[in-house]
Each structure stands twice: as structure tokens, then as C-alpha cells.
Short mmCIF file of C-alpha atoms in Angstrom, two decimals:
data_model
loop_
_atom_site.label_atom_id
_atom_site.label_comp_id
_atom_site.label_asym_id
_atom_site.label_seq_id
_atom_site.Cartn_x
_atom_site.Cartn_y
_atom_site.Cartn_z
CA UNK D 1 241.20 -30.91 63.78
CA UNK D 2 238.96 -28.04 63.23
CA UNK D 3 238.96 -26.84 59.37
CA UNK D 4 240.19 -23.77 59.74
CA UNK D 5 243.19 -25.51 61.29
CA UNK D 6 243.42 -28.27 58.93
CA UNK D 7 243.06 -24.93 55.79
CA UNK D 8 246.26 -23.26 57.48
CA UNK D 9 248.25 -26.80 57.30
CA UNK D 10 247.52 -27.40 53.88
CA UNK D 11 248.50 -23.71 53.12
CA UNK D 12 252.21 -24.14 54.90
CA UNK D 13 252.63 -27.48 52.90
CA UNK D 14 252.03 -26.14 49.61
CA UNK D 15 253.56 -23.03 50.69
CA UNK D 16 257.01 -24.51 51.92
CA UNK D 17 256.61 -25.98 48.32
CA UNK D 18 256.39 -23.24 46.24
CA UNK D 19 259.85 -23.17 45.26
CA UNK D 20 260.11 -26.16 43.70
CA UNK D 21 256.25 -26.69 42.84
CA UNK D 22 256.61 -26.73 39.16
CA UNK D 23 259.86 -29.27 38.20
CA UNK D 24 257.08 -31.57 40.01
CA UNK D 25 254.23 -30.83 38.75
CA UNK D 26 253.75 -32.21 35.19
CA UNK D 27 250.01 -33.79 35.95
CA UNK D 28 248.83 -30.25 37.32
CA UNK D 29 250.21 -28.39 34.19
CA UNK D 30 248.66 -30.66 31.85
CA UNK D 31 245.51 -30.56 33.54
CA UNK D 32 245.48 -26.78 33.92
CA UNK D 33 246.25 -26.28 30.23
CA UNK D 34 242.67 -28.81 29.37
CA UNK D 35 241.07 -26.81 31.89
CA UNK D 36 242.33 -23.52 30.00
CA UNK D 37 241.23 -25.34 26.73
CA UNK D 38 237.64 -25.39 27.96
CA UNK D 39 237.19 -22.57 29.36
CA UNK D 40 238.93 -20.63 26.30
CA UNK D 41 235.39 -22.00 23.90
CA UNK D 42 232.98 -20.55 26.61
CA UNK D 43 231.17 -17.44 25.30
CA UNK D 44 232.71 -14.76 28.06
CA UNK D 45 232.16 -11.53 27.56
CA UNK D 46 235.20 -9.14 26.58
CA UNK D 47 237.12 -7.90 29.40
CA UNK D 48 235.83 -10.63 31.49
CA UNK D 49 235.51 -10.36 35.53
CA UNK D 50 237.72 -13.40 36.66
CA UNK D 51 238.11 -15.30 39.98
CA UNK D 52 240.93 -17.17 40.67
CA UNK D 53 241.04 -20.13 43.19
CA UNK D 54 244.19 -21.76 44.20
CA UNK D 55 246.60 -20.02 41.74
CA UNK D 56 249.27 -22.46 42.92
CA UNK D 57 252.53 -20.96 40.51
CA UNK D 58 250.24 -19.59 38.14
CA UNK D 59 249.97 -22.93 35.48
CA UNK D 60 245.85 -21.91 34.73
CA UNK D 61 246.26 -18.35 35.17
CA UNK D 62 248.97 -18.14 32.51
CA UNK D 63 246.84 -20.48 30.52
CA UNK D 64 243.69 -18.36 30.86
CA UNK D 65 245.63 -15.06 29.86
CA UNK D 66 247.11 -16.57 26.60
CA UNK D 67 243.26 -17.90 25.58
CA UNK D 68 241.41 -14.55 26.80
CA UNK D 69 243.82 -11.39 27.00
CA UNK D 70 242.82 -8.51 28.61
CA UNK D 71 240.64 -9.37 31.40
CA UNK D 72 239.75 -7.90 35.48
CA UNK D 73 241.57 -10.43 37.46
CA UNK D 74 241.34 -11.39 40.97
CA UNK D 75 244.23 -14.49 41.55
CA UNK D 76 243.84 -16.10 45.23
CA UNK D 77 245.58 -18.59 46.63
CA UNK D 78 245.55 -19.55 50.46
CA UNK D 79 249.55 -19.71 50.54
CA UNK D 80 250.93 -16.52 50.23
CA UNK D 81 254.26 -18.10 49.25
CA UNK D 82 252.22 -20.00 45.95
CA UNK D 83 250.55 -16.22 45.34
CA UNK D 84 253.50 -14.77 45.50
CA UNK D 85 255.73 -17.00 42.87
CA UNK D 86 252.07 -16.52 40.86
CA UNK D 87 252.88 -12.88 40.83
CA UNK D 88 256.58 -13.27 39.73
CA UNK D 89 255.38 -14.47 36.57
CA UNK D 90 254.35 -12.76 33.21
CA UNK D 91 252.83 -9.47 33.93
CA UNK D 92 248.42 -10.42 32.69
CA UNK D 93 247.04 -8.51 30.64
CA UNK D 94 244.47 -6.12 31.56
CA UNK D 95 243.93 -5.22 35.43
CA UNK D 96 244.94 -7.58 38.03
CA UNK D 97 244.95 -8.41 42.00
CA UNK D 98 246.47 -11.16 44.12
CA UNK D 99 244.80 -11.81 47.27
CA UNK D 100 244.99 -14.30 49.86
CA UNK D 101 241.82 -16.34 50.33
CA UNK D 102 240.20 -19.39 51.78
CA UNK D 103 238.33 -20.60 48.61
CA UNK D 104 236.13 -22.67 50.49
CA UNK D 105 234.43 -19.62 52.48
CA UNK D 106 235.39 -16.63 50.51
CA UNK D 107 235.11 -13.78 52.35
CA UNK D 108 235.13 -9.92 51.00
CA UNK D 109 234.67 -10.59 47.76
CA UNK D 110 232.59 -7.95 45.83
CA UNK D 111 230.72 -10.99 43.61
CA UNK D 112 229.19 -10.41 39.91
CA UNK D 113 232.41 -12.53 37.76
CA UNK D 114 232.07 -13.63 34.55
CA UNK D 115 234.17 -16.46 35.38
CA UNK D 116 235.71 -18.66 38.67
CA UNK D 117 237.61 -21.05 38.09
CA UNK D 118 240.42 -23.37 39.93
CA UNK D 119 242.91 -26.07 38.97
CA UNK D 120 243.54 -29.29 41.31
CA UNK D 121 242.62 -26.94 44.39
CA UNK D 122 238.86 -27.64 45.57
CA UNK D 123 239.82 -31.18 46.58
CA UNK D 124 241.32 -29.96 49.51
CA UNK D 125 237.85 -28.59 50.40
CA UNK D 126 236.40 -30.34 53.17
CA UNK D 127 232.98 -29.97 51.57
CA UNK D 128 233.61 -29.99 48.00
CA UNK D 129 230.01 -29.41 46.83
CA UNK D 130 229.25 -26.59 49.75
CA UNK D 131 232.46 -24.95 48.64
CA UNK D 132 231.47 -24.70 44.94
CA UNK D 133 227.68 -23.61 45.95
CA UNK D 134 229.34 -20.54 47.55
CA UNK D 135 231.77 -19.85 44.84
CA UNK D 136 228.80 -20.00 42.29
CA UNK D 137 226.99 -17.57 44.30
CA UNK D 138 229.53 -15.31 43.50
CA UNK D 139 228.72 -15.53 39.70
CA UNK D 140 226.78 -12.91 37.68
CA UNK D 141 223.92 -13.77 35.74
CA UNK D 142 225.17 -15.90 32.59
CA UNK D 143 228.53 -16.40 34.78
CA UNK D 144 230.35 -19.40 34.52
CA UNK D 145 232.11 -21.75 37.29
CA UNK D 146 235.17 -23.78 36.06
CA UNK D 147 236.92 -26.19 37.92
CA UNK D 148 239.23 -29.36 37.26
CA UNK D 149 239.63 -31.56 40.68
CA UNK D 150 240.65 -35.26 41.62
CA UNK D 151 237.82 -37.86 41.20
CA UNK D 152 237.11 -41.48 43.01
CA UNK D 153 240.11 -44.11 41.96
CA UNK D 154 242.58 -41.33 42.18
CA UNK D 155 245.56 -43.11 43.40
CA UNK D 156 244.11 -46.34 43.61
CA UNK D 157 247.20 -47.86 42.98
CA UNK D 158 248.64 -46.41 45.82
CA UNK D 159 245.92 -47.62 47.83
CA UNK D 160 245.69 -51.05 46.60
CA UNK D 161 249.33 -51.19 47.88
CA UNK D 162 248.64 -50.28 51.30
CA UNK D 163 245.49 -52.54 51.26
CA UNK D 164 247.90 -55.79 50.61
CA UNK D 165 251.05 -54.79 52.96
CA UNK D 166 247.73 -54.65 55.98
CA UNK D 167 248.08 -50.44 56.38
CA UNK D 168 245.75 -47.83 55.95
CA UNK D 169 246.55 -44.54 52.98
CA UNK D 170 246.48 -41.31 54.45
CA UNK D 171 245.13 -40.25 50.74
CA UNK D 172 241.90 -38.19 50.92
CA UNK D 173 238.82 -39.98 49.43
CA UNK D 174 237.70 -38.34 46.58
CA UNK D 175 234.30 -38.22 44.83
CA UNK D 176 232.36 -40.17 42.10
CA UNK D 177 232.67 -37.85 39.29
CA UNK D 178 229.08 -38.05 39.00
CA UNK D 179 228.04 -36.73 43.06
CA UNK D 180 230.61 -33.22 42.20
CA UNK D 181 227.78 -30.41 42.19
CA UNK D 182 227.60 -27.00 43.52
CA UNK D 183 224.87 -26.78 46.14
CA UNK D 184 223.17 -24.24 44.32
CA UNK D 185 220.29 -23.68 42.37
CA UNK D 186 219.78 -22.54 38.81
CA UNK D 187 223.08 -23.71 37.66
CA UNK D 188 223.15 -25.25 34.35
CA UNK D 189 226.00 -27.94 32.97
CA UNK D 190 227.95 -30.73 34.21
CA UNK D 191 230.97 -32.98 34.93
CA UNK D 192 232.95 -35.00 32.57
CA UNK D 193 236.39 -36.92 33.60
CA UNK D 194 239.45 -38.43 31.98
CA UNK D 195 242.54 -40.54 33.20
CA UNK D 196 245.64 -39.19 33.37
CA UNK D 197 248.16 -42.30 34.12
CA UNK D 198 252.37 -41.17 35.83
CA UNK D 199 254.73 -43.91 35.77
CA UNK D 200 257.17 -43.31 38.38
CA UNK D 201 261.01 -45.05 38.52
CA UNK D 202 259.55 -46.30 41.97
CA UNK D 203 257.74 -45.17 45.06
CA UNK D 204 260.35 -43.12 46.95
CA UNK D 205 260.07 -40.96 43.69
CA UNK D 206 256.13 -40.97 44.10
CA UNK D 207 256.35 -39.85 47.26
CA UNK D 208 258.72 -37.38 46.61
CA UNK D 209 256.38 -35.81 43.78
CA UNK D 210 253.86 -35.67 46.35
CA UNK D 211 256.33 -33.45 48.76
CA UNK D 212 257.35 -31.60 45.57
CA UNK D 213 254.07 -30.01 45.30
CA UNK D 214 253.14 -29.81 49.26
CA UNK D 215 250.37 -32.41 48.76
CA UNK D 216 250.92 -34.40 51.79
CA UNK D 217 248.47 -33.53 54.40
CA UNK D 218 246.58 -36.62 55.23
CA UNK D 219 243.14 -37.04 55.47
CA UNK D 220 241.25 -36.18 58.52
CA UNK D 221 241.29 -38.76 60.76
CA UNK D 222 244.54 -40.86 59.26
CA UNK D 223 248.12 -39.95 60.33
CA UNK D 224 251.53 -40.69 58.54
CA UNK D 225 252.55 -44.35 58.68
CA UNK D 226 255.52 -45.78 60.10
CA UNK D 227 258.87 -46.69 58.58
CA UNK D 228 258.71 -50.51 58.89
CA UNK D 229 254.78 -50.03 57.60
CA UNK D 230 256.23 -47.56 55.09
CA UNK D 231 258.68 -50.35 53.71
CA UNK D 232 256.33 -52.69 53.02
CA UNK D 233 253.76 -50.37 51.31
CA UNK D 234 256.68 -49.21 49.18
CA UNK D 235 257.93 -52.79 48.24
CA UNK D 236 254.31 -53.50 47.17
CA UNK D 237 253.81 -50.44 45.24
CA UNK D 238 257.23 -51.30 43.40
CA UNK D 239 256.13 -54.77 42.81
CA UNK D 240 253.36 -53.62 41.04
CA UNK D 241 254.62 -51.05 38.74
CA UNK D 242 255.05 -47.78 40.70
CA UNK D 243 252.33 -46.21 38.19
CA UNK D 244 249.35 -43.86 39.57
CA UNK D 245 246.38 -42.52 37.72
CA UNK D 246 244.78 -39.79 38.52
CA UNK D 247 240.73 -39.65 37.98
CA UNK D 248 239.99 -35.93 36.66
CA UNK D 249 236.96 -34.13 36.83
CA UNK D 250 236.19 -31.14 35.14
CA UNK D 251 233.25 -29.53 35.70
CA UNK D 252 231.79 -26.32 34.47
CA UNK D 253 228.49 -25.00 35.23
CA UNK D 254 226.45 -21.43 33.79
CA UNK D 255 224.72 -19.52 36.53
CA UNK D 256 220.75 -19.58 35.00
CA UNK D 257 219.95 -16.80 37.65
CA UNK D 258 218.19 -13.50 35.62
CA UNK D 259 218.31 -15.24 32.72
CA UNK D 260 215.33 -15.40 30.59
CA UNK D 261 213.60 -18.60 29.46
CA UNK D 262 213.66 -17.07 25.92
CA UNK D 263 213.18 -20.04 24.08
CA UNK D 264 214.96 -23.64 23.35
CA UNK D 265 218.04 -24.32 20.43
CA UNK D 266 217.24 -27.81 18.66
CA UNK D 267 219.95 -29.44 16.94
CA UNK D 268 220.56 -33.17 15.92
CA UNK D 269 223.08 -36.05 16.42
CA UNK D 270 222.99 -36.06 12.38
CA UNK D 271 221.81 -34.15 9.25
CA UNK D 272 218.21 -35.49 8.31
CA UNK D 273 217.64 -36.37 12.15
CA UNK D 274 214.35 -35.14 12.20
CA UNK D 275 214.99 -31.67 13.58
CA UNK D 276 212.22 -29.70 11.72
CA UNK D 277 209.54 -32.14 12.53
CA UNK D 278 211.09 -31.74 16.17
CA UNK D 279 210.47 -27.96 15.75
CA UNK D 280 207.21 -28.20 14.33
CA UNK D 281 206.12 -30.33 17.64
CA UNK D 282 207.90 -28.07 20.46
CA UNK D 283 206.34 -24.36 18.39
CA UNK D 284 202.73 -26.05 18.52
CA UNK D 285 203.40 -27.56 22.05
CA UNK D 286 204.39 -24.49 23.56
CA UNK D 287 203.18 -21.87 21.43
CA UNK D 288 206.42 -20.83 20.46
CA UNK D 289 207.82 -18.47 17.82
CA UNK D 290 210.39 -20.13 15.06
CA UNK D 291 213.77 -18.76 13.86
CA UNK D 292 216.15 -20.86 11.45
CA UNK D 293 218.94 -18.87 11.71
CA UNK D 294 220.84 -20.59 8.60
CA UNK D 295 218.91 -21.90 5.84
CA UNK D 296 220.82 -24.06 3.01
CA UNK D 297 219.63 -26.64 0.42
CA UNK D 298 216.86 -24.20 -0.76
CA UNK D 299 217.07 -25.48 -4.57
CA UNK D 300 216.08 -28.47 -3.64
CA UNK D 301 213.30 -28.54 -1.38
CA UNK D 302 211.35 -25.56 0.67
CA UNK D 303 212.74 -23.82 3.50
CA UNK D 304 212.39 -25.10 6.71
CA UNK D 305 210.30 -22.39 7.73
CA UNK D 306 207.35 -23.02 5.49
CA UNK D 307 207.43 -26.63 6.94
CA UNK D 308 207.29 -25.70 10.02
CA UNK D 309 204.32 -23.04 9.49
CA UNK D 310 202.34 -25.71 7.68
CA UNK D 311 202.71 -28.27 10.17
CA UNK D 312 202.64 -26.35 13.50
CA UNK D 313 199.64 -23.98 11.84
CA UNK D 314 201.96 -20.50 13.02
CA UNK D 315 200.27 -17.49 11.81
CA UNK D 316 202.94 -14.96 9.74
CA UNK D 317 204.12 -12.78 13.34
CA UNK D 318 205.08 -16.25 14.94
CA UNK D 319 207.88 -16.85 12.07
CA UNK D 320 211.24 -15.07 11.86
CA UNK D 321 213.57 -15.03 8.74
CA UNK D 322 216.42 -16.38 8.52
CA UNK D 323 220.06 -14.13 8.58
CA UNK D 324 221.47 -16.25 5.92
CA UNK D 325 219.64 -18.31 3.05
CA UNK D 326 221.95 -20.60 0.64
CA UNK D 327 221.23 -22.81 -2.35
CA UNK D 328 223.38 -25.49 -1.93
CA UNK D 329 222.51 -28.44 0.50
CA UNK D 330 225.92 -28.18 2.32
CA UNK D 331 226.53 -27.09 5.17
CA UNK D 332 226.57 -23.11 5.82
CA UNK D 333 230.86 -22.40 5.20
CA UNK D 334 230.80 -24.86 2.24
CA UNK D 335 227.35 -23.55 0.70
CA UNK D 336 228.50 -19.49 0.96
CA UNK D 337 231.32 -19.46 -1.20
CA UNK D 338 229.62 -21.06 -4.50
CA UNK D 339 227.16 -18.33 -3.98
CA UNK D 340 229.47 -15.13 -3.17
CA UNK D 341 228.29 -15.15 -0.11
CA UNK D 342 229.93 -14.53 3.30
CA UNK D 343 229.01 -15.80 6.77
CA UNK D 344 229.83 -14.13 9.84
CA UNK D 345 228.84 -15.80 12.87
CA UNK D 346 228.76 -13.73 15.50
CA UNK D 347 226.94 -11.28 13.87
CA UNK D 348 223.78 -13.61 14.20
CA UNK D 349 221.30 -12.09 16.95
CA UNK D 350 217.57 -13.44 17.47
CA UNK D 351 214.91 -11.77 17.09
CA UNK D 352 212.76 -10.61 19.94
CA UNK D 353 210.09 -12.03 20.81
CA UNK D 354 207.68 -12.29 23.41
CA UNK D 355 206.95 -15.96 23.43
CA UNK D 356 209.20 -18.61 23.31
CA UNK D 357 211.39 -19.09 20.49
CA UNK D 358 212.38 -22.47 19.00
CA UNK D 359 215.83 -21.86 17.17
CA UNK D 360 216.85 -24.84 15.03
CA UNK D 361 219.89 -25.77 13.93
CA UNK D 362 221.89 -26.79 10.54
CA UNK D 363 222.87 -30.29 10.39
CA UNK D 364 224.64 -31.60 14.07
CA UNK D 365 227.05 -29.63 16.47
CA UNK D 366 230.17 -29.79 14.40
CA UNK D 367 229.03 -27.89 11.28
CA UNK D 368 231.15 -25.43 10.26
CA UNK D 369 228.98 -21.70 9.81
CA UNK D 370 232.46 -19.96 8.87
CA UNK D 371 235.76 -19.86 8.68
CA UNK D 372 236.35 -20.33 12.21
CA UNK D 373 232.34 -20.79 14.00
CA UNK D 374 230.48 -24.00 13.58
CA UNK D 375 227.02 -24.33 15.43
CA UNK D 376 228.13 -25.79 19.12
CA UNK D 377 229.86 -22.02 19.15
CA UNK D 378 226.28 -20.13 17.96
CA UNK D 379 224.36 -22.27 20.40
CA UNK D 380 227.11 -21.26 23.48
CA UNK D 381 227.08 -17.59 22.40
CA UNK D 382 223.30 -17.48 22.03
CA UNK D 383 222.84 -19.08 25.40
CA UNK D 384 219.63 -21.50 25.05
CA UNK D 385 219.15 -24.61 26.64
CA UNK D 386 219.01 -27.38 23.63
CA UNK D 387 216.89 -30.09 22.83
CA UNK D 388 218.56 -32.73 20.99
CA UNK D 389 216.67 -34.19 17.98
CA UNK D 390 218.10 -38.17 18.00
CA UNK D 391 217.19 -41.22 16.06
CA UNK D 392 215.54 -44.38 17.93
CA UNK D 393 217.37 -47.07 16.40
CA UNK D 394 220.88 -49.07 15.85
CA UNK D 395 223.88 -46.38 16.41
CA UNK D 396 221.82 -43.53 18.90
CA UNK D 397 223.29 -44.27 22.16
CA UNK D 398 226.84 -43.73 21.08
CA UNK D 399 225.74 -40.29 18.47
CA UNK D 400 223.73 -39.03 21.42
CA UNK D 401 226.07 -39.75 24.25
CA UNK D 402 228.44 -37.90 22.09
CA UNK D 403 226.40 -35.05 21.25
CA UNK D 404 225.89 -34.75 24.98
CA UNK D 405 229.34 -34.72 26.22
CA UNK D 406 230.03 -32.02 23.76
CA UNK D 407 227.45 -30.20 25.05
CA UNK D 408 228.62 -30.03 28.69
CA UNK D 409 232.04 -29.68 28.10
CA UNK D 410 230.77 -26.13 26.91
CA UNK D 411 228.15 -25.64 29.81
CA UNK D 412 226.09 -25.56 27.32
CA UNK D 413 222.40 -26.08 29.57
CA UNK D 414 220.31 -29.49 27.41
CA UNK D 415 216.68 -29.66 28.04
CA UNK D 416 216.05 -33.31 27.07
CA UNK D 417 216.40 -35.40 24.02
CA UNK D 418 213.65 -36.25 21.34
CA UNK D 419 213.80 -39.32 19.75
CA UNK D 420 212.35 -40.32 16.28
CA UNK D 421 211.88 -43.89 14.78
CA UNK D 422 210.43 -46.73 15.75
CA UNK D 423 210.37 -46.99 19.39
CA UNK D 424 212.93 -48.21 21.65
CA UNK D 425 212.45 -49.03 25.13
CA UNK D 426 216.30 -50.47 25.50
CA UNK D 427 217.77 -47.06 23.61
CA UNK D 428 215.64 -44.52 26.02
CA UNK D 429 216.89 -46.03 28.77
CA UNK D 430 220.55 -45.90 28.35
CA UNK D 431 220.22 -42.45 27.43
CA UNK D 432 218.93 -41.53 30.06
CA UNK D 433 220.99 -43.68 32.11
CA UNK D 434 224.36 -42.65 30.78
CA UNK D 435 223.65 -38.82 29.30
CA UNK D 436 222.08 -38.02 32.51
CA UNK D 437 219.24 -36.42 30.45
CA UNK D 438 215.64 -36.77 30.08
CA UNK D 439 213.86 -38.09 26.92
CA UNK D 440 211.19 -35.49 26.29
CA UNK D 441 209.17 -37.45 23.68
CA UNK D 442 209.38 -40.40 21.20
CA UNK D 443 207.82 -39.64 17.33
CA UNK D 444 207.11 -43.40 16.16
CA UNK D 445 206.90 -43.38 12.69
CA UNK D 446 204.10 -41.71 11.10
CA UNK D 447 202.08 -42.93 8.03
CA UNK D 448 201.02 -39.15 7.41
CA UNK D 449 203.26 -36.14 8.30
CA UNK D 450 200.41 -33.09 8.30
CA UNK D 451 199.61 -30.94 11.23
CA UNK D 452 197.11 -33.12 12.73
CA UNK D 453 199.71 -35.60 13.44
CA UNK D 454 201.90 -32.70 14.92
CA UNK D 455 199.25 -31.43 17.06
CA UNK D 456 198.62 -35.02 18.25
CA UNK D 457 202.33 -35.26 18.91
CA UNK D 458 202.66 -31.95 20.39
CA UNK D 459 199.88 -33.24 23.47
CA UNK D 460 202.74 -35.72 24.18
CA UNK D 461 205.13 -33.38 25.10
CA UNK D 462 205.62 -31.76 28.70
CA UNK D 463 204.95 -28.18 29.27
CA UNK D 464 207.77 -25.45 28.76
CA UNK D 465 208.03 -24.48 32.59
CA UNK D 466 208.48 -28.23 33.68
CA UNK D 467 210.91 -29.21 31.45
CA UNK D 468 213.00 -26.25 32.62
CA UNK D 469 212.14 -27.01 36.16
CA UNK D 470 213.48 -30.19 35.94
CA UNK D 471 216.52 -29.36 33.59
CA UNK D 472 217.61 -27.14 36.78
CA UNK D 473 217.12 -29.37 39.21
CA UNK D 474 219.09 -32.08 37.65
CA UNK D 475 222.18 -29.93 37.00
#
């Protein structure tokens, strides 16, 4: 069956569907509002240019317009019956268009949005990976591509049943999380995945669930089984609990296309992480400008800006002051109020600068900056790649891991890791193993902190261009 064939089945299905899609659809709703959770902490611009794929009823779209508001909408579906119960609902704010589209080769689409993003509909792509390279070419400069689809072990219940009654499930085969990539280049973030378990009163009412929505085309090259085949899958599928999980994938990736290598963000797994010493290394390695953009804990020790010009030997033009300097040694919302002073986050802007610029960080990701900002939302909105300062020793996998997983559920681009302490063969490895990163440098520990041992550090260090390079290749 050609794909363009097997497109127009899967649009009747869903289509003859749309009726009663959403009294079955409690795993795509749930989904779609986690999706709508992510997306909602991306830094979009106001009025943002959205692409729709696979509306379906409208679960993400209404989602999206209660996170965003006003916003230039473009909702497609390939059913025109789904698009048109999507229109029936709550009028979105802003301007808004409902087209029928094949998402996997959009066609007549003007290009340059903010945002795409689809809900449990690119796993009916027949090539997931080519689909998403041509939706991301559709992105503007500093866009962002959003989607939640079905990941290997989907179902595998339903497939371990057919395996012991002797039949073959029509089911598609889905993806490791891990292989889901758009086949383009200069796209920075990732994938991360969750279970979602359904426990159903049997399989008829499985089944059923599946009809409910209009999933039931089979996979190319499988066909519908028989009754007497169908009996015995169902029997087995009963026997062993009639529950499915579904593997979820979410991935979101920034469009690095036009957008300037301006500099790096370091931040840390942990307060007193090493981060200065990390900026230090990475402003004498690359001849890079520094910027601290919040300074606190000033009456106790020096700024972290005179460290860092004593040990990375900047002249004065090659440091920046910070927007906001505090006393305490507390984080940046706790430290303002004990002085009078208030923080407002988004009014932080670097400066400009013609080299690089190494931004660093207060304290980890989670710190709060103000009432409602804490640094994961300054490093989104200022748009950096990061390099994240880690320890060596007893504890990093699991901070680091973390850290990273934060990171990409924001498509938040990381550069590599830097780890501090003594060294680690074991740790370096499962970082880079399991946070799919690269470790840019290890700082063993250092009988004399001055700025030769920076210098001799910095040598260690790759240069600028590679690192990003290889940042962009790995996705």
C-alpha cells in the first residue's frame, strides 16, 4: 500500500471516530495536557506563530491556548471530520485557521513559526524522523518543535498476548525513545519518556478504546486477525490482566539556524560546585568576555567577577557588571527582600559583546531569582547553550542526570559537562552514557588555585567551534 493510500485510511478511521473520540480518549488528554505543560515554560515570543499537527478534537490546542493566549494559529489535521469537531470548540484567542494537511509532507505552508507541535499524531508517520526534519524546516530561527508520540514497548502487553496464543499484532512498531530525531541539522534538545499504564475491565473493552479513537489501521504489511485467532489472543490478554502501557516520548527541539554563537550559560548541579573556577577556565580558553548576571553573598567574600579577572587574567573591557548585586549569601528572591531590593527577571539582558560571553549562574537550576523566575527560566529566555559545572565524586551521576533532564525538557541546547574533584573514570562514563552529553574537561584537585593553574587547565579544554560542532551534531 502506497503511503499516500495508507495517509487517506488512517484519516477515514480517525475521522469516522470523531464523534465519539474524546469519552475514549483519557491517555491522549493526559498526554496532551504534559505536552501543553512543556511547551507552556518555553521562552516563545508574544503572539507566537503556531503550527498545529493532528489537532484530533482539539485536547493540545485547547491546552496551548489556556498556557499562551493570544497567538497566530494554524490547526491541521488530515481528517476533516477531527478538524472540524476541533473548530466546534472554544473560539482561540488571537487569529486562527484550520486546514487540512498531511503532516508528514506539508505542503503550502508559508514556514517561519515560533512553534509546531503535535499530540499522539506523528506515529502514524511512516518515517517518523523524515517527517519531523520537514516540519522543523518550517521553524524560524529560535523556533521550537514539540511533539509527544508512542515509544518502543507501547502495548507490549498486547503483544506479549498474541506472541503466546501463536498470532502476529497488527500494532505498529514504534521507536526506541532514544533513535526519535528530526533529520535536520542545527536543531538543539532532546527526548525524554514516561509510562502511562490503562487497566481495562478486559480486552473487548481494549479493543473497543482502540475503535473509539479510529486507531486501528494495522501496520503495513499485517492484516486483521481472525475470530478463532482473535479468541485466543483475547483469553490471553484477560488472563494476564487486560492492562496496557503506553511508552511516551516527548521531544522538543530549538531550531539553532541564524542564531549566534554568542557565548555559553554555566550553571551547577549544586551551590559551591565549582562554577566560577569553571568560568575562569572556559573565559581564558576561549577568550571570552564574563557576565554574572546575579551576584549575592558579597559580605562575605569578593564578587565572582574579581575571581574570575584574577584567575583568567581579563583586562577591564572583557568584564561586565552584574544587573543585581546582594549581600546576603542566599539565593537571589531570598537575598532582595532583607536589602529593599526587587528582582525582576525578565528585565535581565546581556551585554553585547563581540567575543564570546561566559554567563554564570547563581547556585543550580532551581533557584528562585523572583517571585515567579528561577534560573532554568533566565537560561531558556536568554537562549545559550549551557555547560554544566558537576562534582566528580559519590552522588554526581544522579545530580547531573537530573540537571540534564531538566534541561531538555526545556530545549534548553547543553554543551557538555565539567567535572571537578578527584577524577573518576566510572562517573564520566555513565554520564556520558546516560545524559547523552559530552564531558568537556575534568579539574582534579589543585594544590594552588592562581591563574597559572587556570591557564594550564584552560589548554585542556576543546575549542569553542568544536564543542558547538559536536553539540549539533549530537542533537
Amino acid at each position: 500500500m502506497s503511503a499516500d493510500r495508507r495517509n487517506a485510511r488512517v484519516g477515514a478511521r480517525f475521522g469516522a471516530a470523531a464523534a465519539r473520540y474524546d469519552d475514549h480518549a483519557p491517555a491522549q488528554r493526559i498526554t496532551a495536557q504534559r505536552l501543553a505543560d512543556a511547551i507552556g515554560r518555553l521562552p516563545l515570543p508574544p503572539r507566537p506563530r503556531i503550527l498545529e499537527i493532528g489537532c484530533g478534537t482539539g485536547l493540545l490546542t485547547q491546552a496551548l491556548a489556556a498556557r499562551l493566549g493570544p497567538a497566530d494559529w494554524t490547526v491541521t489535521d488530515i481528517s476533516p471530520a477531527m478538524l472540524a469537531r476541533a473548530q466546534e470548540g472554544p473560539a482561540l484567542p488571537g487569529a486562527a485557521r484550520y486546514q487540512v494537511l498531511d503532516g508528514e509532507h506539508p505542503r503550502d505552508l508559508p514556514g517561519g513559526y515560533d512553534l509546531i507541535c503535535s499530540s499522539l499524531a506523528v506515529q502514524w508517520f511512516a518515517d517518523l524522523n523524515g517527517g519531523l526534519g520537514r516540519l522543523a524546516g518550517l521553524l524560524a530561527p529560535g523556533g521550537h518543535l514539540a511533539v509527544a508520540t508512542l515509544a518502543e514497548g507501547t502495548f507490549a502487553e498486547w503483544r506479549a498476548a498474541h506472541d503466546a496464543a501463536g498470532a502476529t499484532a497488527a500494532t505498529p512498531a514504534y521507536p526506541p525513545s532514544g533513535a526519535i530525531r528530526p533529520a535536520m541539522a542545527d536543531l538543539a534538545g532532546g527526548v525524554h519518556s514516561e509510562r502511562l499504564i490503562q487497566d481495562h475491565p478486559d480486552g473487548l473493552h481494549f479493543l473497543k478504546a482502540l475503535k473509539g479513537i479510529g486507531a486501528t489501521t494495522p501496520a503495513p504489511g499485517t492484516a486483521p486477525l481472525g475470530a478463532a485467532a482473535l479468541r485466543r489472543v483475547l483469553a490471553q490478554f484477560d488472563k494476564q490482566g487486560a492492562t496496557v502501557t503506553y511508552h511516551l516520548a516527548y521531544g522538543i527541539w530549538k531550531n539553532m539556524t541564524d542564531s549566534p554563537a554568542q557565548g555559553v550559560f554555566v550553571t551547577g548541579t549544586d551551590t559551591g560546585i565549582g562554577k566560577t573556577l569553571v568560568s575562569a577556565i572556559l573565559a581564558r580558553a576561549w577568550q571570552a568576555d564574563y557576565w554574572k548576571p546575579v551576584q549575592t553573598g558579597v559580605a562575605e567574600e569578593p564578587g565572582d567577577t574579581e575571581t574570575v579577572a584574577r584567575l583568567a587574567q581579563l583586562p577591564p573591557e572583557r568584564l561586565h557588571l552584574p544587573a543585581y548585586v546582594l549581600q546576603a549569601p542566599l539565593s537571589p528572591w531570598a537575598a532582595a527582600p532583607l536589602e529593599d531590593a526587587e528582582i525582576d527577571a525578565t528585565a535581565i539582558v546581556p551585554p553585547v559583546t563581540r567575543a564570546p560571553l561566559i554567563v554564570e549562574g547563581a547556585g543550580g537550576l532551581y533557584v528562585p531569582i523572583d517571585d515567579s523566575h528561577m534560573m532554568i527560566d533566565l537560561i531558556a529566555r536568554l537562549g545559550m547553550p549551557v555547560v554544566l559545572a558537576a562534582r566528580s565524586g559519590l552522588g554526581t551521576i544522579n545530580h547531573t542526570l537530573l540537571s540534564l533532564e531538566a534541561l531538555r525538557r526545556r530545549a534548553i541546547p547543553v554543551l557538555g559537562v565539567i567535572m571537578s574533584g578527584p577524577l573518576s573514570a566510572g562517573n564520566r562514563e555513565a554520564i556520558e552514557r546516560f545524559g547523552n552529553v559530552r564531558v568537556l574537561a575534568e579539574i582534579p584537585p589543585q594544590d594552588r588555585v592562581d591563574a597559572a593553574a587556570v591557564e594550564a587547565l584552560a589548554r585542556t579544554v576543546p575549542p569553542l567551534a568544536e564543542c558547538l560542532a559536536a553539540m549539533r551534531a549530537a542533537g
